[in-house]
Structure formats: C-alpha cells, structure tokens
Short mmCIF file of C-alpha atoms in Angstrom, two decimals:
data_model
loop_
_atom_site.label_atom_id
_atom_site.label_comp_id
_atom_site.label_asym_id
_atom_site.label_seq_id
_atom_site.Cartn_x
_atom_site.Cartn_y
_atom_site.Cartn_z
CA UNK J 21 -10.17 31.72 -10.10
CA UNK J 22 -8.33 29.82 -12.76
CA UNK J 23 -5.30 30.06 -14.98
CA UNK J 24 -3.49 28.20 -17.72
CA UNK J 25 -0.25 28.07 -19.68
CA UNK J 26 0.29 26.37 -23.05
CA UNK J 27 3.65 25.30 -24.44
CA UNK J 28 4.53 23.49 -27.68
CA UNK J 29 6.69 20.37 -27.37
CA UNK J 30 8.45 18.53 -30.16
CA UNK J 31 7.46 15.13 -28.82
CA UNK J 32 4.56 12.73 -29.33
CA UNK J 33 1.51 13.29 -27.10
CA UNK J 34 1.86 9.81 -25.56
CA UNK J 35 5.40 10.56 -24.35
CA UNK J 36 4.38 13.88 -22.80
CA UNK J 37 1.33 12.31 -21.18
CA UNK J 38 3.53 9.60 -19.68
CA UNK J 39 5.68 12.27 -18.04
CA UNK J 40 2.90 14.49 -16.63
CA UNK J 41 0.78 11.55 -15.42
CA UNK J 42 3.65 9.89 -13.54
CA UNK J 43 3.20 11.74 -10.26
CA UNK J 44 6.33 10.13 -8.82
CA UNK J 45 8.28 12.42 -11.20
CA UNK J 46 6.58 15.62 -10.02
CA UNK J 47 9.56 16.76 -7.97
CA UNK J 48 11.61 16.87 -11.18
CA UNK J 49 9.17 19.31 -12.79
CA UNK J 50 7.20 21.36 -10.24
CA UNK J 51 8.75 24.31 -8.42
CA UNK J 52 6.39 23.75 -5.44
CA UNK J 53 5.48 20.08 -5.21
CA UNK J 54 8.71 18.22 -4.66
CA UNK J 55 7.48 14.64 -4.28
CA UNK J 56 4.36 12.54 -4.63
CA UNK J 57 3.45 8.95 -3.80
CA UNK J 58 0.60 6.79 -5.05
CA UNK J 59 -1.69 5.62 -2.23
CA UNK J 60 -4.20 2.92 -1.40
CA UNK J 61 -2.76 0.36 -3.82
CA UNK J 62 -2.57 2.69 -6.82
CA UNK J 63 0.57 2.23 -8.89
CA UNK J 64 -0.19 4.58 -11.76
CA UNK J 65 -2.69 6.97 -13.29
CA UNK J 66 -6.35 5.91 -13.42
CA UNK J 67 -9.61 7.67 -12.63
CA UNK J 68 -10.18 7.35 -8.88
CA UNK J 69 -6.51 6.64 -8.06
CA UNK J 70 -5.16 8.68 -5.16
CA UNK J 71 -1.77 10.09 -4.37
CA UNK J 72 -0.26 12.46 -1.83
CA UNK J 73 1.86 15.40 -2.84
CA UNK J 74 4.49 17.01 -0.64
CA UNK J 75 4.37 20.78 -1.19
CA UNK J 76 6.70 23.65 -0.35
CA UNK J 77 4.34 26.48 -1.16
CA UNK J 78 5.78 29.87 -2.11
CA UNK J 79 8.98 28.95 -0.31
CA UNK J 80 7.45 30.14 2.98
CA UNK J 81 4.62 29.43 5.44
CA UNK J 82 3.29 26.87 5.50
CA UNK J 83 6.70 25.68 4.44
CA UNK J 84 5.85 22.04 3.89
CA UNK J 85 2.64 20.07 3.87
CA UNK J 86 1.16 16.92 2.37
CA UNK J 87 -2.00 17.13 0.30
CA UNK J 88 -4.28 14.34 -0.91
CA UNK J 89 -5.12 14.24 -4.62
CA UNK J 90 -7.55 12.12 -6.63
CA UNK J 91 -7.28 11.50 -10.38
CA UNK J 92 -10.52 12.72 -11.98
CA UNK J 93 -9.71 12.44 -15.71
CA UNK J 94 -7.21 10.16 -17.35
CA UNK J 95 -7.01 9.61 -21.10
CA UNK J 96 -3.57 8.46 -22.30
CA UNK J 97 -2.02 10.85 -24.76
CA UNK J 98 -4.71 13.48 -24.15
CA UNK J 99 -5.70 14.38 -20.58
CA UNK J 100 -4.54 14.01 -17.01
CA UNK J 101 -6.49 15.78 -14.24
CA UNK J 102 -6.57 15.57 -10.47
CA UNK J 103 -8.44 17.26 -7.66
CA UNK J 104 -6.71 18.44 -4.49
CA UNK J 105 -8.36 17.85 -1.14
CA UNK J 106 -9.63 15.10 1.13
CA UNK J 107 -13.07 14.93 -0.50
CA UNK J 108 -12.80 13.78 -4.14
CA UNK J 109 -16.36 15.00 -4.79
CA UNK J 110 -15.45 18.54 -3.66
CA UNK J 111 -11.82 19.30 -4.52
CA UNK J 112 -10.41 22.64 -3.43
CA UNK J 113 -8.40 22.94 -6.63
CA UNK J 114 -8.28 20.98 -9.88
CA UNK J 115 -5.06 20.70 -11.89
CA UNK J 116 -5.25 19.54 -15.49
CA UNK J 117 -2.98 18.75 -18.43
CA UNK J 118 -4.49 18.80 -21.92
CA UNK J 119 -2.32 17.51 -24.75
CA UNK J 120 -3.21 18.12 -28.41
CA UNK J 121 -1.19 16.84 -31.38
CA UNK J 122 0.11 19.81 -33.36
CA UNK J 123 2.59 19.93 -36.24
CA UNK J 124 5.89 18.35 -35.21
CA UNK J 125 4.69 17.45 -31.72
CA UNK J 126 1.96 18.64 -29.40
CA UNK J 127 0.61 21.62 -27.52
CA UNK J 128 0.41 21.04 -23.77
CA UNK J 129 -1.82 23.15 -21.53
CA UNK J 130 -1.49 23.03 -17.77
CA UNK J 131 -4.36 24.66 -15.91
CA UNK J 132 -5.82 25.07 -12.45
CA UNK J 133 -9.33 25.90 -11.31
CA UNK J 134 -10.13 26.81 -7.71
CA UNK J 135 -13.40 25.65 -6.23
CA UNK J 136 -15.82 28.59 -5.90
CA UNK J 137 -16.15 28.35 -2.11
CA UNK J 138 -16.61 31.53 -0.07
CA UNK J 139 -13.19 31.16 1.54
CA UNK J 140 -11.38 30.65 -1.74
CA UNK J 141 -13.27 33.54 -3.35
CA UNK J 142 -12.14 35.84 -0.53
CA UNK J 143 -8.57 34.51 -0.79
CA UNK J 144 -8.55 35.07 -4.57
CA UNK J 145 -10.01 38.57 -4.17
CA UNK J 146 -7.31 39.57 -1.66
CA UNK J 147 -4.28 37.62 -2.89
CA UNK J 148 -5.24 36.35 -6.33
CA UNK J 149 -3.03 38.88 -8.09
CA UNK J 150 0.04 37.40 -6.38
CA UNK J 151 -0.99 33.76 -6.31
CA UNK J 152 -2.13 33.90 -9.93
CA UNK J 153 1.32 35.13 -10.98
CA UNK J 154 3.02 32.47 -8.86
CA UNK J 155 0.83 29.75 -10.40
CA UNK J 156 1.42 31.08 -13.92
CA UNK J 157 5.20 31.18 -13.42
CA UNK J 158 5.13 27.73 -11.79
CA UNK J 159 3.08 26.21 -14.62
CA UNK J 160 5.48 27.69 -17.20
CA UNK J 161 8.49 26.32 -15.29
CA UNK J 162 6.82 22.91 -14.97
CA UNK J 163 6.02 22.71 -18.67
CA UNK J 164 9.52 23.87 -19.66
CA UNK J 165 11.02 21.09 -17.51
CA UNK J 166 8.62 18.52 -18.95
CA UNK J 167 9.52 19.71 -22.46
CA UNK J 168 13.23 19.31 -21.73
CA UNK J 169 12.67 15.67 -20.77
CA UNK J 170 10.16 14.97 -23.53
CA UNK J 171 12.50 16.34 -26.20
CA UNK J 172 15.71 14.81 -24.79
CA UNK J 173 17.56 11.90 -26.36
CA UNK J 174 16.81 9.75 -23.30
CA UNK J 175 13.07 10.25 -23.74
CA UNK J 176 13.24 8.99 -27.34
CA UNK J 177 15.08 5.78 -26.42
CA UNK J 178 12.92 2.63 -26.32
#
C-alpha cells in the first residue's frame, strides 16, 4: 500500500526542496491537487504546520474535495513529508519527498504510504491496481513539472 517515483534533476537540493515544500504551488505541479492553503497561522513548511489541499481526484467522483494535511517531517534541502487526514497522529495517507544530492544535481523521490486500516486494505485489494497506476503516473507528472521549474532560467535567478 505504497509507491514511489524517483527522478534526477539538474538543480541544487535546496532549490528543489523550496519548490516541493511550498504547498501554495501545488496546483502548478500536481495533476490532482490543484490548490492548497496554509492554515492556523502557518505561512510555510514546519513540522506541525497544517494546510488544506483542494483535490480533483481521478477527474471524477468525488470530483472536488478539501483535505486537511499536517507536515510531519521537514528538513530543508532533504525531506518534506505530510500526512493527510483530520487526525495528525493517524493520517490516512503520508506523502513524502526525499532529495539526495547526486552528480550535477539531485535525485528526488516522491512517495506515498497508505495507513494499514481495514478499510484502506480492502480498497487497495480491490482497486489498488488502478489507484497505484494513477498515483505512479501522477507522481511522475508532478516530478517532471517540478524539474522543469527547478531547471529553468527563472529558478536560477537570485
């Protein structure tokens, strides 16, 4: 009940981390989550900060919904992770970006891990083959869009 995609980017880890940890940019990158807003006084990434994401899942029902997310790991230039769900201690899904310096830039891994609840296990057993492919394709698209920004001339400007 997990998946991951890794992509190499010719950009410094700090620049890539700045892009993936700025949730207000998520609509530029994600094929499903088209906007996000920091909540409860949060203005940027920090462990415990919360934000809400506006999702258009699979392009069909439920067409649009808001989901609450809580940052659970945040190390500039290295890691950005958040749990999805109203209870930060028991997220339904955890999304994570791991960034590792490599050669002329960095390797970026986006991953998800579903909570091993009975309902999610049943869902994954019945529909995991389709949802896993959708997530894999979405993570690849997200990382390709992040890479385009990270490697662009605008991203290298001070």
